[in-house]
Short mmCIF file of C-alpha atoms and ligand atoms in Angstrom, two decimals:
data_model
loop_
_atom_site.label_atom_id
_atom_site.label_comp_id
_atom_site.label_asym_id
_atom_site.label_seq_id
_atom_site.Cartn_x
_atom_site.Cartn_y
_atom_site.Cartn_z
CA MET A 1 0.03 0.03 -0.08
CA SER A 2 1.31 3.45 -0.84
CA GLY A 3 1.75 6.20 1.81
CA ARG A 4 1.04 9.80 1.68
CA LEU A 5 4.74 10.49 2.47
CA ASP A 6 6.53 7.76 0.56
CA GLY A 7 10.05 8.86 -0.33
CA ARG A 8 10.08 11.81 2.03
CA VAL A 9 12.27 12.53 4.95
CA ALA A 10 10.80 14.20 8.02
CA LEU A 11 12.79 15.77 10.85
CA ILE A 12 11.36 15.98 14.42
CA THR A 13 12.91 17.87 17.11
CA GLY A 14 12.52 16.89 20.90
CA SER A 15 11.70 13.58 19.42
CA GLY A 16 11.69 11.82 22.73
CA GLY A 17 8.58 13.74 23.85
CA ASP A 18 5.12 12.17 23.72
CA ILE A 19 3.85 14.59 21.07
CA ALA A 20 6.94 13.94 18.95
CA ARG A 21 6.82 10.15 19.31
CA ALA A 22 3.17 9.96 18.14
CA THR A 23 4.12 12.27 15.28
CA ALA A 24 7.12 10.05 14.22
CA LEU A 25 4.86 6.96 14.42
CA ARG A 26 2.07 8.68 12.34
CA LEU A 27 4.45 10.12 9.66
CA ALA A 28 6.34 6.89 9.35
CA ALA A 29 3.21 4.85 8.91
CA GLU A 30 2.63 7.13 5.79
CA GLY A 31 6.02 6.20 4.44
CA ALA A 32 8.28 9.02 5.74
CA ARG A 33 11.70 8.22 6.82
CA ILE A 34 12.12 9.93 10.30
CA VAL A 35 15.22 11.73 11.63
CA GLY A 36 14.83 12.68 15.32
CA THR A 37 16.92 14.46 17.90
CA ASP A 38 16.51 15.07 21.55
CA ILE A 39 18.85 16.50 24.23
CA ASP A 40 17.80 13.34 26.14
CA ALA A 41 19.55 10.49 24.13
CA GLY A 42 17.51 7.63 25.83
CA LEU A 43 14.11 9.16 24.95
CA ALA A 44 15.02 9.87 21.37
CA GLU A 45 16.20 6.26 21.02
CA ALA A 46 12.97 5.04 22.40
CA THR A 47 11.13 6.80 19.66
CA ALA A 48 13.28 5.49 16.97
CA ARG A 49 12.86 2.05 18.43
CA ALA A 50 9.04 2.56 18.45
CA VAL A 51 9.26 3.46 14.79
CA HIS A 52 11.45 0.45 13.89
CA GLU A 53 9.08 -1.89 15.88
CA ALA A 54 6.15 -0.51 13.76
CA GLY A 55 8.04 -1.29 10.50
CA GLY A 56 9.31 2.22 9.69
CA GLU A 57 12.75 3.76 9.13
CA ALA A 58 14.18 6.14 11.70
CA GLU A 59 17.60 7.64 12.54
CA THR A 60 18.27 9.55 15.72
CA ILE A 61 21.07 11.76 17.21
CA ALA A 62 21.32 13.38 20.71
CA LEU A 63 21.81 17.03 20.32
CA ASP A 64 21.44 20.38 22.22
CA LEU A 65 19.52 22.34 19.60
CA SER A 66 19.52 25.51 21.54
CA GLU A 67 23.21 25.85 20.37
CA GLU A 68 23.71 26.84 16.75
CA ALA A 69 26.29 24.10 16.22
CA GLY A 70 23.55 21.59 17.41
CA ALA A 71 20.90 22.92 15.06
CA GLN A 72 23.37 22.80 12.18
CA ARG A 73 24.51 19.25 13.06
CA PHE A 74 20.91 18.05 13.03
CA ALA A 75 20.43 19.38 9.51
CA ASP A 76 23.80 17.96 8.28
CA PHE A 77 22.99 14.42 10.00
CA ALA A 78 19.69 14.18 7.99
CA ILE A 79 21.35 14.89 4.82
CA GLU A 80 24.23 12.47 5.65
CA ARG A 81 21.70 9.73 6.32
CA PHE A 82 19.04 10.25 3.90
CA GLY A 83 20.34 13.00 1.36
CA ARG A 84 17.16 15.25 1.75
CA ILE A 85 14.73 17.02 3.97
CA ASP A 86 11.05 17.37 3.06
CA ALA A 87 9.46 18.22 6.36
CA LEU A 88 10.69 19.87 9.55
CA VAL A 89 8.47 19.53 12.73
CA ASN A 90 9.82 21.99 15.30
CA ASN A 91 8.48 20.29 18.48
CA ALA A 92 11.32 20.58 21.08
CA LYS A 93 10.80 22.83 24.10
CA ALA A 94 11.96 23.37 27.53
CA ALA A 95 10.30 26.09 29.79
CA ARG A 96 10.80 27.45 33.27
CA GLY A 97 7.58 28.95 34.95
CA GLY A 98 6.89 32.14 36.59
CA SER A 99 4.82 35.42 36.33
CA GLY A 100 5.90 38.56 34.72
CA GLU A 101 7.30 39.65 37.99
CA SER A 102 8.54 36.61 39.50
CA THR A 103 10.42 35.16 36.48
CA SER A 104 14.24 35.67 36.89
CA PRO A 105 16.05 37.10 33.90
CA GLU A 106 17.92 33.76 33.65
CA ASP A 107 14.71 31.78 33.50
CA TRP A 108 13.31 34.27 31.03
CA ARG A 109 16.25 33.84 28.73
CA PHE A 110 16.29 30.08 29.08
CA THR A 111 12.53 29.88 28.10
CA ILE A 112 12.64 32.33 25.26
CA ASP A 113 15.90 30.53 23.98
CA ARG A 114 14.32 27.00 24.14
CA ASN A 115 10.87 27.93 22.59
CA LEU A 116 11.57 30.73 20.11
CA THR A 117 15.38 30.96 19.25
CA MET A 118 15.77 27.14 19.00
CA PRO A 119 13.19 26.46 16.43
CA TRP A 120 14.33 29.37 14.39
CA LEU A 121 17.96 28.12 14.57
CA VAL A 122 16.92 24.63 13.41
CA THR A 123 14.71 25.99 10.51
CA ARG A 124 17.43 28.34 9.34
CA ALA A 125 20.01 25.29 9.24
CA ALA A 126 17.48 23.19 7.28
CA LEU A 127 16.62 25.86 4.77
CA PRO A 128 18.97 24.94 1.95
CA ALA A 129 17.70 21.30 1.86
CA LEU A 130 14.11 22.50 2.22
CA ARG A 131 14.65 24.82 -0.71
CA GLU A 132 15.74 21.85 -2.91
CA SER A 133 12.87 19.65 -1.88
CA ARG A 134 10.19 22.59 -1.82
CA GLY A 135 9.40 21.09 1.47
CA SER A 136 7.39 22.25 4.56
CA VAL A 137 7.92 23.50 8.22
CA VAL A 138 5.50 22.91 11.01
CA PHE A 139 6.10 24.66 14.36
CA ILE A 140 4.28 23.39 17.36
CA ALA A 141 3.14 26.48 19.05
CA SER A 142 0.47 26.57 21.76
CA VAL A 143 -2.94 28.23 22.42
CA SER A 144 -1.35 30.04 25.19
CA GLY A 145 0.72 32.13 22.52
CA ALA A 146 -2.47 33.68 21.08
CA SER A 147 -5.03 33.70 23.78
CA PHE A 148 -5.59 36.14 26.61
CA GLY A 149 -8.08 33.98 28.32
CA THR A 150 -8.00 33.76 31.97
CA GLY A 151 -9.05 30.21 32.39
CA TYR A 152 -5.73 28.48 31.65
CA PRO A 153 -3.19 28.55 34.47
CA GLY A 154 -0.27 28.62 31.93
CA ASN A 155 -1.48 31.68 30.26
CA THR A 156 -1.66 34.01 33.12
CA ALA A 157 0.37 33.64 36.25
CA ASN A 158 2.67 30.73 35.74
CA LEU A 159 4.17 30.62 32.32
CA VAL A 160 4.51 34.10 31.08
CA ALA A 161 7.90 33.61 29.30
CA TYR A 162 6.67 30.41 27.64
CA SER A 163 3.54 32.03 26.36
CA THR A 164 5.36 34.96 25.06
CA ALA A 165 7.84 32.77 23.19
CA LYS A 166 5.05 30.82 21.74
CA ALA A 167 3.35 34.20 20.50
CA GLY A 168 6.79 34.80 18.80
CA VAL A 169 6.58 31.47 17.11
CA LEU A 170 3.25 32.35 15.64
CA ARG A 171 4.79 35.51 14.23
CA LEU A 172 8.05 33.92 13.14
CA SER A 173 6.00 31.21 11.13
CA VAL A 174 4.08 34.01 9.36
CA ALA A 175 7.27 35.90 8.62
CA LEU A 176 9.06 32.77 7.19
CA ALA A 177 5.87 31.83 5.10
CA ASN A 178 6.22 35.22 3.48
CA GLU A 179 9.84 34.88 2.92
CA LEU A 180 9.97 31.31 1.72
CA GLY A 181 6.74 31.24 -0.27
CA PRO A 182 8.51 32.12 -3.57
CA ASP A 183 10.85 29.23 -2.86
CA GLY A 184 7.85 26.73 -2.61
CA ILE A 185 8.35 26.12 0.96
CA ARG A 186 5.22 26.08 3.11
CA VAL A 187 5.36 27.22 6.88
CA ASN A 188 2.52 26.71 9.35
CA THR A 189 1.93 26.34 13.06
CA ILE A 190 -0.13 24.04 15.24
CA SER A 191 -1.47 25.35 18.50
CA PRO A 192 -2.34 22.52 20.91
CA GLY A 193 -4.56 22.78 23.81
CA VAL A 194 -3.80 20.74 26.88
CA VAL A 195 -2.64 17.47 25.68
CA GLU A 196 -1.85 14.26 27.76
CA THR A 197 2.02 14.04 27.85
CA ALA A 198 4.56 13.47 30.57
CA ALA A 199 5.19 17.17 30.49
CA THR A 200 1.48 17.80 31.18
CA LEU A 201 1.54 15.33 34.12
CA ARG A 202 4.53 17.25 35.47
CA THR A 203 2.91 20.65 35.10
CA TYR A 204 -0.70 19.93 36.01
CA GLY A 205 -0.58 16.69 37.97
CA ALA A 206 -2.59 13.40 37.69
CA PRO A 207 -6.10 13.17 36.51
CA GLY A 208 -8.45 14.09 39.27
CA THR A 209 -6.40 16.70 40.91
CA ALA A 210 -7.59 20.26 41.25
CA ARG A 211 -4.75 21.73 39.21
CA ARG A 212 -5.32 19.30 36.40
CA GLU A 213 -9.10 19.94 36.42
CA LEU A 214 -8.50 23.70 36.09
CA ALA A 215 -6.18 23.12 33.18
CA THR A 216 -8.42 20.97 31.02
CA ARG A 217 -11.94 22.43 31.99
CA PRO A 218 -11.77 25.12 29.25
CA SER A 219 -12.22 22.51 26.51
CA LEU A 220 -15.54 22.57 24.65
CA LEU A 221 -15.39 18.91 24.28
CA PRO A 222 -15.29 18.02 27.91
CA GLN A 223 -14.89 14.24 27.72
CA ARG A 224 -11.33 14.12 27.31
CA ILE A 225 -7.93 15.95 27.38
CA GLY A 226 -5.97 16.01 23.88
CA SER A 227 -4.16 13.07 23.03
CA PRO A 228 -0.63 13.21 21.22
CA LYS A 229 -2.26 11.45 18.31
CA ASP A 230 -4.61 14.47 17.80
CA ILE A 231 -1.56 16.59 17.16
CA ALA A 232 0.19 13.90 15.13
CA ASN A 233 -2.76 13.88 12.69
CA GLY A 234 -2.55 17.69 12.29
CA VAL A 235 1.25 17.48 11.48
CA LEU A 236 0.52 14.69 8.84
CA PHE A 237 -2.02 16.89 7.35
CA LEU A 238 0.12 20.05 7.23
CA VAL A 239 3.20 18.33 5.71
CA SER A 240 1.31 16.27 3.24
CA ASP A 241 0.24 17.27 -0.28
CA ASP A 242 -3.33 17.71 1.07
CA ALA A 243 -2.19 20.96 2.43
CA SER A 244 -0.15 22.09 -0.71
CA TRP A 245 -2.05 25.50 -0.74
CA ILE A 246 -1.77 26.16 3.00
CA THR A 247 0.93 28.34 4.37
CA GLY A 248 1.22 30.91 7.03
CA SER A 249 -1.66 29.28 8.90
CA ASP A 250 -2.31 28.27 12.46
CA LEU A 251 -4.21 24.99 13.07
CA ARG A 252 -5.60 24.92 16.61
CA ILE A 253 -6.04 21.49 17.92
CA ASP A 254 -7.47 22.16 21.26
CA GLY A 255 -10.90 20.67 21.72
CA GLY A 256 -12.50 24.13 21.35
CA TRP A 257 -10.38 25.74 24.16
CA PHE A 258 -9.46 28.94 22.25
CA ALA A 259 -13.09 29.29 20.98
CA SER A 260 -14.25 29.56 24.56
CA GLY A 261 -11.86 32.16 25.37
CA GLY A 262 -10.23 29.89 27.78
CA ALA A 263 -13.42 29.87 29.86
CA GLY A 264 -14.89 26.53 29.01
CA PRO A 265 -18.38 25.51 27.98
CA ALA A 266 -21.29 27.71 29.27
CA SER A 267 -23.56 25.58 31.52
CA ALA A 268 -27.13 25.40 30.96
CA ALA A 269 -27.67 27.77 33.94
CA ASP A 270 -25.15 30.29 32.56
CA THR A 271 -26.99 30.35 29.31
CA ALA A 272 -30.38 30.72 30.94
CA THR A 273 -29.01 33.61 32.94
CA LEU A 274 -27.73 35.45 29.95
CA GLN A 275 -30.98 35.08 27.96
CA VAL A 276 -32.84 36.59 30.81
CA GLN A 277 -30.38 39.52 30.86
CA VAL A 278 -30.84 40.07 27.13
CA LEU A 279 -34.67 40.10 27.55
CA GLU A 280 -34.39 42.59 30.42
CA ARG A 281 -32.44 45.19 28.43
N1 LIG S 301 1.67 18.92 26.25
C1 LIG S 301 0.74 19.99 26.06
O1 LIG S 301 -0.26 20.04 26.67
C2 LIG S 301 1.16 21.04 25.09
C3 LIG S 301 0.24 22.11 24.90
C4 LIG S 301 0.57 23.08 23.99
C5 LIG S 301 1.80 23.13 23.34
N2 LIG S 301 2.66 22.09 23.47
C6 LIG S 301 3.87 21.97 22.63
O2 LIG S 301 4.08 20.69 22.12
C7 LIG S 301 5.52 20.43 21.98
C8 LIG S 301 5.56 19.06 22.63
O3 LIG S 301 5.25 19.00 23.86
P1 LIG S 301 5.34 17.73 24.86
O4 LIG S 301 4.30 17.94 25.94
O5 LIG S 301 5.46 16.41 24.14
O6 LIG S 301 6.81 18.28 25.55
P2 LIG S 301 7.98 17.40 26.14
O7 LIG S 301 8.59 18.35 27.10
O8 LIG S 301 7.39 16.05 26.64
O9 LIG S 301 8.97 17.31 24.97
C9 LIG S 301 9.77 18.12 24.42
C10 LIG S 301 11.17 17.35 24.18
O10 LIG S 301 12.13 18.42 23.78
C11 LIG S 301 13.40 18.04 24.26
N3 LIG S 301 14.26 19.21 24.47
C12 LIG S 301 14.31 20.11 25.43
N4 LIG S 301 15.30 20.92 25.24
C13 LIG S 301 16.01 20.54 24.17
C14 LIG S 301 17.18 21.04 23.52
N5 LIG S 301 17.93 22.03 23.99
N6 LIG S 301 17.68 20.23 22.41
C15 LIG S 301 16.99 19.18 22.01
N7 LIG S 301 15.80 18.74 22.56
C16 LIG S 301 15.38 19.41 23.62
C17 LIG S 301 13.04 17.39 25.64
O11 LIG S 301 14.05 16.61 26.11
C18 LIG S 301 11.71 16.72 25.35
O12 LIG S 301 11.89 15.34 25.06
C19 LIG S 301 6.19 21.52 22.70
O13 LIG S 301 6.63 22.49 21.62
C20 LIG S 301 5.08 22.23 23.62
O14 LIG S 301 5.38 23.50 23.80
C21 LIG S 301 2.41 20.96 24.29
#
């Protein structure tokens, strides 16, 4: 059976993370050869192993992509192994929390570096190969980069540097889409809502806890938190030919979080109250 990405080479940064692993498996199932990297060698190897076990092809290298040399090495490694780059998925991140006041300058720089500068460095290094393949780039941003809702702990008090960096990623993506469109390179973002990953577990705690409940409640589809596969499906779409006329776009995959303004679904009681207020005016 032929796959939608047969003959293509897809690079995934932070390949040891849960969203990256689901993406590697999804793209490989459609025929892509995967090149993954992570600062954590063990996690990156686990992803490559999962792809192999599923019958796909994957190469992996452990790198710190926040260094220019690491970003360049990643692109060079892909060319050495497979000779081309068709898709780049900028997924890696590391973040330190804090409010606008409590974040230390060191934590601010760390977080902006790992969420905004790092994906720019990797993209820059991959551009010559992407130009040859007329390939595409997907940045994994976040709903917290675009929303000013108050219902999401990460967006208000806790993760100001992270949200600010993700806002920068949205802008960077549009700038690159403009710059690279004439070369046939498409550039898009995906903005996930709260997705079930190891990072989410660390940040918001286990299902049933109050912090976790607060983080997931704003979804308009209340039955479940997002799954890494939900994000992987979006990446597959954006790097495939099905999206060949899509560039400079943001695909929100958030269970309707953004649409609710981060406030969550209105209850029947809320709706009834609002109707009464409208009638009274
Ligand atoms: N999980 C969510 O709910 C959620 C929500 C919105 C957006 N996102 C975004 O989705 C992406 C993946 O999220 P995740 O939850 O799987 O995160 P994660 O933290 O599990 O994975 C990120 C990976 O990046 C790697 N990494 C960190 N610094 C690196 C460096 N300097 N060089 C190379 N690799 C490095 C980490 O080791 C890790 O394996 C991130 O961009 C994140 O901001 C996630």
